[in-house]
mmCIF file of C-alpha atoms in Angstrom:
data_model
loop_
_atom_site.group_PDB
_atom_site.id
_atom_site.type_symbol
_atom_site.label_atom_id
_atom_site.label_comp_id
_atom_site.label_asym_id
_atom_site.label_seq_id
_atom_site.Cartn_x
_atom_site.Cartn_y
_atom_site.Cartn_z
ATOM 1 C CA MET A 1 7.805 36.463 -20.693
ATOM 2 C CA ALA A 2 6.453 34.114 -23.332
ATOM 3 C CA ILE A 3 4.322 35.402 -26.170
ATOM 4 C CA MET A 4 2.136 32.892 -27.929
ATOM 5 C CA GLN A 5 0.803 33.551 -31.401
ATOM 6 C CA THR A 6 -1.424 31.090 -33.188
ATOM 7 C CA ASN A 7 -2.673 30.689 -36.716
ATOM 8 C CA SER A 8 -6.386 31.258 -37.145
ATOM 9 C CA HIS A 9 -6.855 27.715 -38.450
ATOM 10 C CA LEU A 10 -5.959 26.106 -35.097
ATOM 11 C CA THR A 11 -8.778 24.163 -33.496
ATOM 12 C CA ASP A 12 -9.643 24.406 -29.811
ATOM 13 C CA ALA A 13 -7.748 21.184 -29.145
ATOM 14 C CA LYS A 14 -4.636 22.397 -30.952
ATOM 15 C CA LEU A 15 -4.772 25.757 -29.177
ATOM 16 C CA LEU A 16 -5.161 23.986 -25.856
ATOM 17 C CA SER A 17 -2.091 21.916 -26.705
ATOM 18 C CA VAL A 18 -0.128 25.055 -27.555
ATOM 19 C CA LEU A 19 -1.431 26.762 -24.422
ATOM 20 C CA LEU A 20 -0.399 23.828 -22.267
ATOM 21 C CA ALA A 21 3.019 23.754 -23.898
ATOM 22 C CA SER A 22 3.544 27.432 -23.103
ATOM 23 C CA VAL A 23 2.365 27.277 -19.514
ATOM 24 C CA LEU A 24 4.877 28.332 -16.928
ATOM 25 C CA ALA A 25 4.817 25.397 -14.568
ATOM 26 C CA ILE A 26 6.262 25.298 -11.160
ATOM 27 C CA PHE A 27 6.062 21.770 -9.883
ATOM 28 C CA VAL A 28 6.231 21.707 -6.170
ATOM 29 C CA SER A 29 5.843 18.753 -3.900
ATOM 30 C CA TYR A 30 4.548 19.249 -0.429
ATOM 31 C CA PRO A 31 6.952 17.538 1.972
ATOM 32 C CA LYS A 32 5.666 17.062 5.471
ATOM 33 C CA THR A 33 8.238 18.124 8.061
ATOM 34 C CA CYS A 34 7.906 17.485 11.754
ATOM 35 C CA ILE A 35 9.943 19.603 14.124
ATOM 36 C CA ALA A 36 10.306 18.920 17.814
ATOM 37 C CA GLN A 37 8.726 21.750 19.774
ATOM 38 C CA THR A 38 10.208 20.944 23.166
ATOM 39 C CA GLY A 39 12.718 23.245 24.816
ATOM 40 C CA GLU A 40 15.099 20.335 25.319
ATOM 41 C CA PRO A 41 18.199 20.056 23.125
ATOM 42 C CA THR A 42 17.890 17.449 20.406
ATOM 43 C CA GLU A 43 20.560 15.080 19.240
ATOM 44 C CA THR A 44 21.932 15.811 15.774
ATOM 45 C CA ILE A 45 22.855 12.968 13.463
ATOM 46 C CA ARG A 46 24.940 13.772 10.405
ATOM 47 C CA VAL A 47 24.956 11.465 7.395
ATOM 48 C CA ASP A 48 26.735 11.746 4.056
ATOM 49 C CA SER A 49 24.514 10.760 1.159
ATOM 50 C CA ASP A 50 24.733 10.846 -2.600
ATOM 51 C CA LEU A 51 20.998 10.266 -2.990
ATOM 52 C CA VAL A 52 19.338 12.676 -5.391
ATOM 53 C CA ASP A 53 15.562 12.970 -5.261
ATOM 54 C CA LEU A 54 14.508 13.600 -8.851
ATOM 55 C CA ARG A 55 10.824 14.343 -9.387
ATOM 56 C CA VAL A 56 9.487 14.409 -12.923
ATOM 57 C CA SER A 57 6.172 15.087 -14.593
ATOM 58 C CA VAL A 58 5.434 13.506 -17.942
ATOM 59 C CA ILE A 59 2.710 15.007 -20.104
ATOM 60 C CA ARG A 60 1.565 14.832 -23.682
ATOM 61 C CA LEU A 61 0.263 17.757 -25.653
ATOM 62 C CA ASN A 62 -2.802 15.698 -26.539
ATOM 63 C CA PRO A 63 -4.890 15.503 -23.339
ATOM 64 C CA ASP A 64 -6.964 12.674 -24.860
ATOM 65 C CA ASN A 65 -3.897 10.409 -24.808
ATOM 66 C CA PRO A 66 -2.490 10.553 -21.249
ATOM 67 C CA VAL A 67 0.853 9.116 -20.208
ATOM 68 C CA SER A 68 0.405 6.235 -17.810
ATOM 69 C CA ALA A 69 2.105 3.163 -16.368
ATOM 70 C CA LEU A 70 5.661 4.434 -16.789
ATOM 71 C CA GLN A 71 8.316 2.183 -15.296
ATOM 72 C CA GLN A 72 11.917 2.627 -14.191
ATOM 73 C CA LYS A 73 13.148 1.248 -17.534
ATOM 74 C CA ASP A 74 11.378 4.147 -19.301
ATOM 75 C CA PHE A 75 13.791 6.698 -17.787
ATOM 76 C CA LEU A 76 17.443 7.544 -18.327
ATOM 77 C CA VAL A 77 19.198 9.830 -15.846
ATOM 78 C CA LEU A 78 22.461 11.432 -16.963
ATOM 79 C CA GLU A 79 25.044 13.373 -14.990
ATOM 80 C CA ASP A 80 27.679 15.119 -17.093
ATOM 81 C CA GLY A 81 26.574 12.938 -20.003
ATOM 82 C CA ARG A 82 27.071 9.686 -18.079
ATOM 83 C CA PRO A 83 24.174 7.364 -17.207
ATOM 84 C CA GLN A 84 23.390 7.150 -13.500
ATOM 85 C CA GLU A 85 21.860 4.198 -11.708
ATOM 86 C CA ILE A 86 18.250 4.645 -10.633
ATOM 87 C CA VAL A 87 18.289 2.985 -7.229
ATOM 88 C CA PHE A 88 14.687 3.635 -6.219
ATOM 89 C CA PHE A 89 11.728 4.351 -8.479
ATOM 90 C CA ALA A 90 8.148 5.095 -7.491
ATOM 91 C CA GLY A 91 5.227 6.573 -9.335
ATOM 92 C CA GLU A 92 2.991 8.911 -7.404
ATOM 93 C CA ASP A 93 0.460 11.609 -8.038
ATOM 94 C CA ALA A 94 2.144 14.485 -6.251
ATOM 95 C CA PRO A 95 0.309 17.802 -6.120
ATOM 96 C CA PHE A 96 1.765 20.650 -8.131
ATOM 97 C CA ASP A 97 1.582 24.408 -8.378
ATOM 98 C CA LEU A 98 1.126 25.834 -11.851
ATOM 99 C CA VAL A 99 1.038 29.384 -13.193
ATOM 100 C CA LEU A 100 -1.123 29.776 -16.292
ATOM 101 C CA LEU A 101 0.072 32.706 -18.416
ATOM 102 C CA LEU A 102 -2.550 34.179 -20.754
ATOM 103 C CA ASP A 103 -1.511 36.460 -23.615
ATOM 104 C CA LEU A 104 -4.212 39.120 -23.881
ATOM 105 C CA SER A 105 -2.074 41.562 -25.856
ATOM 106 C CA GLY A 106 -3.100 43.173 -29.118
ATOM 107 C CA SER A 107 -1.398 40.441 -31.131
ATOM 108 C CA SER A 108 -3.941 37.973 -29.714
ATOM 109 C CA SER A 109 -7.003 40.211 -29.797
ATOM 110 C CA ASP A 110 -8.829 38.081 -32.381
ATOM 111 C CA LYS A 111 -8.223 34.925 -30.309
ATOM 112 C CA ILE A 112 -9.082 36.152 -26.791
ATOM 113 C CA LYS A 113 -12.352 34.192 -26.616
ATOM 114 C CA LEU A 114 -10.578 30.990 -27.653
ATOM 115 C CA ILE A 115 -7.709 31.627 -25.209
ATOM 116 C CA ARG A 116 -10.153 32.142 -22.334
ATOM 117 C CA SER A 117 -12.256 29.057 -23.141
ATOM 118 C CA SER A 118 -9.131 26.900 -23.516
ATOM 119 C CA ALA A 119 -7.777 28.181 -20.203
ATOM 120 C CA LYS A 120 -11.075 27.381 -18.458
ATOM 121 C CA ARG A 121 -11.063 23.848 -19.874
ATOM 122 C CA PHE A 122 -7.494 23.415 -18.693
ATOM 123 C CA VAL A 123 -8.389 24.597 -15.166
ATOM 124 C CA GLU A 124 -11.312 22.139 -15.126
ATOM 125 C CA SER A 125 -8.940 19.315 -16.105
ATOM 126 C CA THR A 126 -6.573 19.820 -13.163
ATOM 127 C CA ARG A 127 -6.811 17.608 -10.109
ATOM 128 C CA PRO A 128 -8.320 18.913 -6.842
ATOM 129 C CA MET A 129 -4.921 18.671 -5.116
ATOM 130 C CA ASP A 130 -3.228 20.965 -7.685
ATOM 131 C CA ARG A 131 -3.048 24.717 -7.174
ATOM 132 C CA VAL A 132 -3.232 27.092 -10.140
ATOM 133 C CA ALA A 133 -2.525 30.813 -10.480
ATOM 134 C CA ILE A 134 -3.588 33.022 -13.386
ATOM 135 C CA VAL A 135 -1.292 35.696 -14.814
ATOM 136 C CA THR A 136 -2.336 37.783 -17.805
ATOM 137 C CA PHE A 137 -0.316 40.207 -19.811
ATOM 138 C CA THR A 138 -0.904 42.922 -22.334
ATOM 139 C CA ASP A 139 2.098 45.197 -21.935
ATOM 140 C CA ILE A 140 3.011 44.047 -18.435
ATOM 141 C CA PRO A 141 2.154 40.884 -16.502
ATOM 142 C CA GLU A 142 -0.641 41.061 -13.927
ATOM 143 C CA ILE A 143 -1.462 38.414 -11.325
ATOM 144 C CA VAL A 144 -5.238 38.082 -11.565
ATOM 145 C CA SER A 145 -5.449 35.067 -9.257
ATOM 146 C CA PRO A 146 -2.807 33.855 -6.807
ATOM 147 C CA LEU A 147 -2.229 30.141 -6.314
ATOM 148 C CA THR A 148 -5.497 28.530 -5.268
ATOM 149 C CA TRP A 149 -7.444 25.289 -5.302
ATOM 150 C CA ASP A 150 -10.705 27.203 -5.929
ATOM 151 C CA ARG A 151 -11.674 26.376 -9.539
ATOM 152 C CA GLY A 152 -14.612 28.821 -9.505
ATOM 153 C CA LEU A 153 -12.311 31.676 -8.508
ATOM 154 C CA LEU A 154 -9.873 30.699 -11.260
ATOM 155 C CA LYS A 155 -12.583 30.577 -13.943
ATOM 156 C CA ASP A 156 -13.874 33.980 -12.803
ATOM 157 C CA ALA A 157 -10.322 35.367 -13.023
ATOM 158 C CA ILE A 158 -9.984 34.051 -16.584
ATOM 159 C CA GLU A 159 -13.062 36.048 -17.626
#
């Protein structure tokens, strides 16, 4: 469980940056799988492959300065400290699932309004294809909204 404390001199933008940095993110792609539904036996093909599908998300703490136009040369993949060849590279906007953890404990009591408004702004900034869940904690964590695309439901849960 992460506990975030801020100094009272932080602006909304700085708090949003800190909030985003402390978000528990679960990035999930949504692969489409087709399975034959016939009762007939299917042929199985076995293939050995060393292909590793590595999905990354690149963000900046400053939402006013987004990361864009990254190319293959901008990445270095290491295995056991040794560079690995990037055979295929593609940029895509894959949907993700994200859990937003809000510290509503006594240590944050004077910043609750700012935490809630920053969380709402963050929810508004997500893409329609992204799902978000809201978890709050005081002494123990509580799921106040499961993963959903419904931004209105999320903003209500933040209140």
